[in-house]
Short mmCIF file of C-alpha atoms and ligand atoms in Angstrom, two decimals:
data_model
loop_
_atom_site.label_atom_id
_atom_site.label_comp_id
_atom_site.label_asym_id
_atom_site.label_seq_id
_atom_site.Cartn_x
_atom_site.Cartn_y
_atom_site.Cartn_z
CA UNK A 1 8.40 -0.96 -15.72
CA UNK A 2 10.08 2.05 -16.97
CA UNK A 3 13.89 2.99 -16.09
CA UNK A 4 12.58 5.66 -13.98
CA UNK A 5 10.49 3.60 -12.11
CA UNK A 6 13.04 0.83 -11.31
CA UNK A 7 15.56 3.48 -10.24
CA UNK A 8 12.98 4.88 -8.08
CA UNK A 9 12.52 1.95 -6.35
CA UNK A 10 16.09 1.01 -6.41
CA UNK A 11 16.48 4.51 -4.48
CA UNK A 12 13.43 3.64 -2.38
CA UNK A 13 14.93 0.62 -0.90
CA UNK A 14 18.40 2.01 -0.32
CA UNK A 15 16.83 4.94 1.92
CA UNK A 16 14.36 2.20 3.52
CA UNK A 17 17.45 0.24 4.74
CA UNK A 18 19.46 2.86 5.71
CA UNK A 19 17.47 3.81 8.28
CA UNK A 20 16.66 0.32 9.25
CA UNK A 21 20.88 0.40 9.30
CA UNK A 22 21.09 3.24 11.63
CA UNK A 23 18.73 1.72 14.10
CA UNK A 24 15.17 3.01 13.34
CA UNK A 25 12.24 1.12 13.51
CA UNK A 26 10.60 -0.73 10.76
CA UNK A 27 7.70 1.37 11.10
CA UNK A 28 10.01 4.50 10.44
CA UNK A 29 11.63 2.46 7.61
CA UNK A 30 8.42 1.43 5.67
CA UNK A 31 6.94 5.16 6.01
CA UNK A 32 10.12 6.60 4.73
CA UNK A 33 10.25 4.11 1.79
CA UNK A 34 7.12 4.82 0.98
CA UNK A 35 7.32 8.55 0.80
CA UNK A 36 10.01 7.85 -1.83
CA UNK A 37 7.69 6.45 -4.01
CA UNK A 38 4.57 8.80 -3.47
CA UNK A 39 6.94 11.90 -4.08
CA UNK A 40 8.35 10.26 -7.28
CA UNK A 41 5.11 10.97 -9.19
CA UNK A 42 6.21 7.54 -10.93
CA UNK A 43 3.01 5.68 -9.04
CA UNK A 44 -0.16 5.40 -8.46
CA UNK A 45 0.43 7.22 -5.61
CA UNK A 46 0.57 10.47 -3.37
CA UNK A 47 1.99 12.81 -6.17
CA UNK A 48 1.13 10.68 -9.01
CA UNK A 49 -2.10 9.43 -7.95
CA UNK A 50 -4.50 8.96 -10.57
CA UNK A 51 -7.35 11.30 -11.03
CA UNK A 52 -10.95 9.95 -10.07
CA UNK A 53 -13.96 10.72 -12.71
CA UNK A 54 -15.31 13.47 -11.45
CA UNK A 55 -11.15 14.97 -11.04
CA UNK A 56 -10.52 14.64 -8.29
CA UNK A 57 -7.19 13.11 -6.76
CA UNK A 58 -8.41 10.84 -3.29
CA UNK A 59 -5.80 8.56 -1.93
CA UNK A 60 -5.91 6.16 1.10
CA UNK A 61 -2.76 4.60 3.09
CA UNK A 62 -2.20 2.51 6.14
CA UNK A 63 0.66 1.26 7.89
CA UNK A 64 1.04 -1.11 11.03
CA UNK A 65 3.68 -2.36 13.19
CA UNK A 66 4.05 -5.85 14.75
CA UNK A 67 4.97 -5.41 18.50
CA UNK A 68 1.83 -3.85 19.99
CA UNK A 69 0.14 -4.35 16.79
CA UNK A 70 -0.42 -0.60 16.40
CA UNK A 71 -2.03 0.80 13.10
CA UNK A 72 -3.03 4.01 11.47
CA UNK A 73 -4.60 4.86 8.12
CA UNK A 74 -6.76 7.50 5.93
CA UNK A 75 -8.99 6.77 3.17
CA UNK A 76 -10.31 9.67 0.50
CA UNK A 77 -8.07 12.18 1.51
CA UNK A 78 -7.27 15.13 -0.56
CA UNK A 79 -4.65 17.58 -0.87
CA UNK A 80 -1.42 15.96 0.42
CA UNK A 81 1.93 14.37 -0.90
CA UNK A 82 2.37 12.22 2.14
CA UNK A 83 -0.50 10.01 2.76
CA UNK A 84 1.12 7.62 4.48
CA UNK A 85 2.77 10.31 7.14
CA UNK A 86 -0.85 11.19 7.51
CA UNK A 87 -1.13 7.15 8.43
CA UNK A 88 1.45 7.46 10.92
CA UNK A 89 0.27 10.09 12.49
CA UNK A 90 -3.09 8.68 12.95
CA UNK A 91 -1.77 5.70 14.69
CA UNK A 92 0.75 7.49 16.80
CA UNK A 93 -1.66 10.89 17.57
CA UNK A 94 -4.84 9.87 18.18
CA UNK A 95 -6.67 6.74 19.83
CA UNK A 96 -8.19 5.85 16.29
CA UNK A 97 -7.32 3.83 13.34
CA UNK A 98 -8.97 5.78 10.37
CA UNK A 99 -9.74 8.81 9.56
CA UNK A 100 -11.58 9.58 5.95
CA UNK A 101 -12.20 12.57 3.62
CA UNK A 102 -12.39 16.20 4.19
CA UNK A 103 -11.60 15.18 7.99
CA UNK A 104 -8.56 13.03 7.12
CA UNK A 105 -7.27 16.33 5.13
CA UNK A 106 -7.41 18.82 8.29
CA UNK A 107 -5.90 16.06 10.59
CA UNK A 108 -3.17 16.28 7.78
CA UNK A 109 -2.83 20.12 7.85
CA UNK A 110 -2.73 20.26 11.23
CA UNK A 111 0.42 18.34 10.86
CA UNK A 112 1.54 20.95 8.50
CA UNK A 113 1.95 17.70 5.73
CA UNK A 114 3.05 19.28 2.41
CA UNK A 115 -0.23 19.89 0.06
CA UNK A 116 -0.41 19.52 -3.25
CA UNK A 117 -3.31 21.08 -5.66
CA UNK A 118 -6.30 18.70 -4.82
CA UNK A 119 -8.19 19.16 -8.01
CA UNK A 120 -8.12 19.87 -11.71
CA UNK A 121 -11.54 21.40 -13.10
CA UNK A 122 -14.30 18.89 -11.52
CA UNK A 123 -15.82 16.81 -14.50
CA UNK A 124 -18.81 15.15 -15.03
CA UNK A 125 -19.54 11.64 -14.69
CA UNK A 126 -22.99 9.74 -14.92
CA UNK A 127 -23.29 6.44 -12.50
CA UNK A 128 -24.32 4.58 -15.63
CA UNK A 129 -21.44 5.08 -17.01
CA UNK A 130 -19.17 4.22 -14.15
CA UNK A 131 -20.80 0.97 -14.08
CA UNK A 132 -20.48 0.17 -17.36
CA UNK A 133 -16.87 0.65 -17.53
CA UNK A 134 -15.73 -0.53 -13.85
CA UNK A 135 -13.75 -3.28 -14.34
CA UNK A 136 -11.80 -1.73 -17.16
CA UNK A 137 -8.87 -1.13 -14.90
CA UNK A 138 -8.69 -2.36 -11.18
CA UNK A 139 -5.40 -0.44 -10.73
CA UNK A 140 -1.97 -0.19 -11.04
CA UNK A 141 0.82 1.33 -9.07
CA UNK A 142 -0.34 1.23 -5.51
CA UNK A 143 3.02 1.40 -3.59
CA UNK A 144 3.67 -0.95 -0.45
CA UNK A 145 6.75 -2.09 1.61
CA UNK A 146 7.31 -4.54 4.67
CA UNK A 147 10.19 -4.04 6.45
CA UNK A 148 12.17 -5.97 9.80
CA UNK A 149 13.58 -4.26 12.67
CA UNK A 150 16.81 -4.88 14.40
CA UNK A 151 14.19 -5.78 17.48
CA UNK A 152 12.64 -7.94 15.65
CA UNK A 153 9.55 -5.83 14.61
CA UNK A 154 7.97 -5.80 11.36
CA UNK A 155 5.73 -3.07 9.75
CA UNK A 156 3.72 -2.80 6.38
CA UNK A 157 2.70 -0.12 4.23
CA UNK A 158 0.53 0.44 1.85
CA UNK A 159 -0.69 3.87 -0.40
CA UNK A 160 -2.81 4.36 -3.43
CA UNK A 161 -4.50 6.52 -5.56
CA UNK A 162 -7.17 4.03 -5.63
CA UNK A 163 -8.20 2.30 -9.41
CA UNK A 164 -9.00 4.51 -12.33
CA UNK A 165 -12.69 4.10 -12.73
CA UNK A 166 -14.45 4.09 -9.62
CA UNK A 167 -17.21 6.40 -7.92
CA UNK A 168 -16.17 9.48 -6.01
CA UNK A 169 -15.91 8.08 -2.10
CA UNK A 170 -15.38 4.50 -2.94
CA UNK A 171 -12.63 2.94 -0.84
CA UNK A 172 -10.55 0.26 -1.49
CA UNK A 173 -8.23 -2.58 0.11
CA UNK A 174 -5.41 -0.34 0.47
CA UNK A 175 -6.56 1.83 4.40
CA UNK A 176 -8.42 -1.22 5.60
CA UNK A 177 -6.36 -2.96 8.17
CA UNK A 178 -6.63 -6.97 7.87
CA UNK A 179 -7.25 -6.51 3.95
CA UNK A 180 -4.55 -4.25 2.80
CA UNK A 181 -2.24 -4.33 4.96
CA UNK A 182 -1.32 -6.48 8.50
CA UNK A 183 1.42 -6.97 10.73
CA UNK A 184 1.79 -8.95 13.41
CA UNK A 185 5.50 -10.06 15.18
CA UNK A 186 4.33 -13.31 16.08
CA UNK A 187 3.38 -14.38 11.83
CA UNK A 188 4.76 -11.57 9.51
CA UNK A 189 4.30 -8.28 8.07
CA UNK A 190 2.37 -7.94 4.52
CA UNK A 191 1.19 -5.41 2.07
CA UNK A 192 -1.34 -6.00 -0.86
CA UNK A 193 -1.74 -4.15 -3.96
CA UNK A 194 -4.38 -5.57 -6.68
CA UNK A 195 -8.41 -5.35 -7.62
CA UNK A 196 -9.52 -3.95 -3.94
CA UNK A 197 -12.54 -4.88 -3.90
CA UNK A 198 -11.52 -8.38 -4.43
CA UNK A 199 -8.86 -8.31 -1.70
CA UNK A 200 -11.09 -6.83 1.20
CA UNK A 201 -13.68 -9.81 0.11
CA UNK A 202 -11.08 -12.06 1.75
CA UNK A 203 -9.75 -9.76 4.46
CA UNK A 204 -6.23 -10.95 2.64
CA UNK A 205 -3.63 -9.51 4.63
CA UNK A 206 -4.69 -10.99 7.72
CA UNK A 207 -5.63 -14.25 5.75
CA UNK A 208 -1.83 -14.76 4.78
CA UNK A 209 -1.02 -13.81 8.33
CA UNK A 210 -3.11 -16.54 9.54
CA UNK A 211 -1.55 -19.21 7.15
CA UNK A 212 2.49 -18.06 8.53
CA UNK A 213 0.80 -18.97 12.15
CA UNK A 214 -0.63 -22.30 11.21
CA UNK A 215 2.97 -22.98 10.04
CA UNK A 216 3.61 -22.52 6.25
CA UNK A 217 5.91 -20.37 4.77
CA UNK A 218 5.63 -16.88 3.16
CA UNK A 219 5.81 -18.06 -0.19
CA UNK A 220 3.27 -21.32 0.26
CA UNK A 221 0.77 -18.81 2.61
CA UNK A 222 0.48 -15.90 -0.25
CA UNK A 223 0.43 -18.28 -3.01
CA UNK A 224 -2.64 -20.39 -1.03
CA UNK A 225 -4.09 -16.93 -0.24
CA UNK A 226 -4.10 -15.84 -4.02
CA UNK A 227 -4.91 -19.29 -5.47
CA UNK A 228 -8.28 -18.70 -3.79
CA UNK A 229 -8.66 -15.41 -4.67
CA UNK A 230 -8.68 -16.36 -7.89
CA UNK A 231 -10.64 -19.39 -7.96
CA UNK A 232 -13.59 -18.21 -5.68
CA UNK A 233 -13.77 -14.75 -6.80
CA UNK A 234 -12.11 -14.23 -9.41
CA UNK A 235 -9.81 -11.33 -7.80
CA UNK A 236 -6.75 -10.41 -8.52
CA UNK A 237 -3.53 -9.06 -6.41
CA UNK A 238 -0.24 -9.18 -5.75
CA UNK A 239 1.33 -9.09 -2.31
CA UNK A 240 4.97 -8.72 -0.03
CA UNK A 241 5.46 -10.58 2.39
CA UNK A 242 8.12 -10.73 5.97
CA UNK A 243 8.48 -12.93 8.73
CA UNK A 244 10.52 -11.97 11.58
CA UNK A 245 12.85 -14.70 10.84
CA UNK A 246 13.78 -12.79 7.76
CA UNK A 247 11.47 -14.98 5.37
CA UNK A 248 10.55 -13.50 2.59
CA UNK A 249 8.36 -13.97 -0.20
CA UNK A 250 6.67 -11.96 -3.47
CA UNK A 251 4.00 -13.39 -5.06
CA UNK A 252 0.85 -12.12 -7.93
CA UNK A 253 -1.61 -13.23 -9.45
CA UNK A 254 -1.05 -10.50 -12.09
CA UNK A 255 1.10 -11.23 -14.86
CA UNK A 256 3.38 -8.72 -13.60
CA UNK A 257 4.24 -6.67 -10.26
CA UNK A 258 6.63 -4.50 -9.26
CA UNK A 259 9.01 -4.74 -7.01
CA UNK A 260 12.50 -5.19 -5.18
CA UNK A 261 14.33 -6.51 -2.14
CA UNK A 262 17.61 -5.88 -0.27
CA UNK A 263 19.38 -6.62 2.77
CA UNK A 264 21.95 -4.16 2.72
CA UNK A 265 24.65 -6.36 0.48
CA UNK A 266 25.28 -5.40 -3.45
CA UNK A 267 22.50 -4.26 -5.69
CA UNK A 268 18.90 -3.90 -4.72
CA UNK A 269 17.21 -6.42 -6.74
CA UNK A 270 14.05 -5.04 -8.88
CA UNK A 271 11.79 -6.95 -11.39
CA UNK A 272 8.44 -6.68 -12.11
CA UNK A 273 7.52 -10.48 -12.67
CA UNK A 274 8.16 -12.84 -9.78
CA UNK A 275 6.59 -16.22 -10.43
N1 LIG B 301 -5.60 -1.94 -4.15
C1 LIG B 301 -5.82 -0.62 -4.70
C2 LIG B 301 -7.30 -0.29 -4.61
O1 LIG B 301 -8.11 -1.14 -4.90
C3 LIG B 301 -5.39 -0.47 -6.13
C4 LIG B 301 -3.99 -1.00 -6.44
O2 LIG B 301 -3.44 -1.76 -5.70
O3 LIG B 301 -3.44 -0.60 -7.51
O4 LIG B 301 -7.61 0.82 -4.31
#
């Protein structure tokens, strides 16, 4: 983790809790997080999203709130800083859940979201040689945040670039509701970053949900959850997690991950190893 980065997230939590401070919801507080970190150009994300093969820049994003269990995401879409505004606006604009591509990118104008240049000079790529070399690199730098409510409500994020060496139009873990990101009031709010394809193989979001319900805590739930990620499919991922009861756990299965937490009191804390 680079100074920049850990001020930038240091600065990203500060402005998620202040609004959380002044009232707002934790949906409000997760998006605005978030758009700390895609700005920053520090991540694998919105303005530092990594360039597909053929050079093109697609990024995907979701976000979900616990009380009505609301959600919104795109996936593949082009052109913006703000994915996860474009997310937000899914959920809270339209009656769907997900929009994708070229589609996902008007929605976004219409919103007048701020652009940035889509593409460098399209390259070449052959699909040999994408299959050769997938597995290289199954991504770093996705950014996420989980956040509680002074109701009582959490949220999750989640927003990516997407991995380094993929085919134009795949999609990962990271706008797929259940796998990238869930929340629910009544388990906990959690976002995933990691190998995606891995991640949606075990729909893990909801999966860690499902283990706060039957009872276990956030730490025992996403270290079950990424045990057996592991050891039936060899994936890989590392995840936040929030109960309502202000639980709160960080767990990967990556030698390293990074990320912070604060309540308001001191020092945000950042570190980018948390076993
Ligand atoms: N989960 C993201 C994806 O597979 C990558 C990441 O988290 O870095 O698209």
């Amino acid at each position: 983790m680079t100074v920049q980065q850990s001020a930038c997230l240091r600065a990203a939590l500060q402005v998620g809790y202040a609004w959380l401070e002044r009232g707002s919801s934790a949906l409000l507080a997760v998006e605005q997080t978030i758009r700390v970190l895609e700005r920053s150009g520090l991540f694998n994300a919105g303005k530092g999203s990594k360039l597909q093969l053929d050079g093109m820049r697609r990024m995907d994003a979701s976000i979900m709130e616990g009380h009505q269990l609301r959600a919104g995401a795109v996936a593949s879409v082009e052109g913006i800083i703000h994915p996860i505004t474009a997310a937000r606006l899914v959920m809270e604009r339209t009656p769907h859940v997900l929009l994708v591509g070229p589609s996902a990118g008007r929605f976004a104008r219409h919103f007048r979201l701020e652009s940035q240049r889509p593409a460098r000079k399209l390259r070449r790529y052959s699909l040999e040689s994408v299959l050769r070399r997938y597995g290289e690199s199954h991504g770093h730098g996705t950014v996420g945040a989980v956040a509680l409510d002074q109701t009582g409500t959490v949220a999750a994020g989640a927003s990516t670039g997407g991995i380094e060496v993929m085919l134009p139009g795949r999609v990962g873990d990271t706008p797929i509701i259940g796998c990238g990101v869930y929340a629910d009031n009544e388990t906990g709010a959690v976002s995933m970053t990691g190998w995606g394809e891995s991640i949606i193989r075990l729909a893990v979001a909801k999966t860690i949900c499902e283990q706060l319900e039957d009872g276990k805590g956030p730490a025992t739930a996403a270290r079950r959850v990424l045990h057996r990620l592991v050891t039936r499919i060899n994936g890989s991922a590392g995840c936040l997690v929030l109960t309502p009861d202000r639980r709160f756990a960080i767990h990967h299965s990556t030698s390293h991950m990074m990320a912070g937490w604060w309540g308001g009191k001191g020092e945000p804390t950042v570190r980018d190893r948390f076993q």
